[in-house]
C-alpha angles and dihedrals in degrees: 000000000000116000121171134169128202127238102233124225113249091250091064101039095093093053110030120061095193147329113215141171131200136181133182098028110175109189123188090222140046102215127045135180119231120202120213115265104174094257134118122216142202106202125196121192111208098180104067092244118137116232126213137207115208139207105264094226106035098025088223113151112270103179140351125222136187139168101018135345142168127238108201131203110305129202094192139032123287128213115217140168125261119203139197116252093014120180115190142161119207137190112198118195127207118248093268098023109090104069097076088057101035096042092206129093106275095224087073087072096048115138092357140116110199139167109272091228089071088067106027103025122212094333090079091054089050089050092052090051091052092049092046096052095044110111098210132049090229090059091049090054092046093051093050092046092052090049090053093048090050091050095046113115113195091198089066102055116121120255118262091244091060092048090051091053090047092050091052091050090053094049104039137062123263090249088072094052098105092046092050097049091046089064089070108108096218130056122298088239089058091048092052091048091050092048090052091049097048104022103024094225132070121260092253095051092046091049091053091049092050090050093050092050092048088053092051089052090050096054097040111126094352112153094210123029123188104196096196089057092047091049091051093044092055096044103252111162093230143338095274091053090050093050092047093052093043089055093044094056100033108022090233133094113230094258092051089048093056095041089055090050091237092145085071093052129082105296095244105031122065124183115231099188105029114176120225 
């Protein structure tokens, strides 16, 4: 399998988390569960294979996508298809990074996966064709980077005060949440409205998502996991609160998670029908 990431120009580093490309993916499953991370994605398929989203309970197909689509900010887990011989190109935006490129309030994309044409029109289809026909991965990255630079609207960048709050939410425990948001100089209502505009989700929901992902990183590949200790370490009020939130973000309770060996999987993607 080929997997390559792009070194971003300095002008994009504050807004784009990563741009990556892979080819020849051979999963041992056909459906996987994705937990929310606080990122927004533009996803290009370069292999002609249709992708599906599924009902989280029944796993019946919800929607089908091809060419290029956008996955907005999600509060809960998402069930998606995984395919043999996949070739994909992905732009991943930072939690407050998408608005200067999308030019619409990010909360409009909450909990959705939609065709990218609905936001960007035919230009995104043209971009996919250019990426698809490029012979080298470097050229693919260069084309996508130039498109981002052309889309970038300096009048739509988030204020420094919002970025400071966001950074503190990412770096500090949930127990500090009230203290952090109170440092904002304007009203809490204004802060929430700005977070919805630039990040899609509210400060509290994002803080919970950051905490959950930090916890997943902590338990990845651990041989022995003591859930009571993990719950205490990450500031959950009690075991039932921890289990409820674990289920909300992943669709599993902690015991199911371990029994399915998901702590040895990628920290955000969990196979639902692994073979063998």
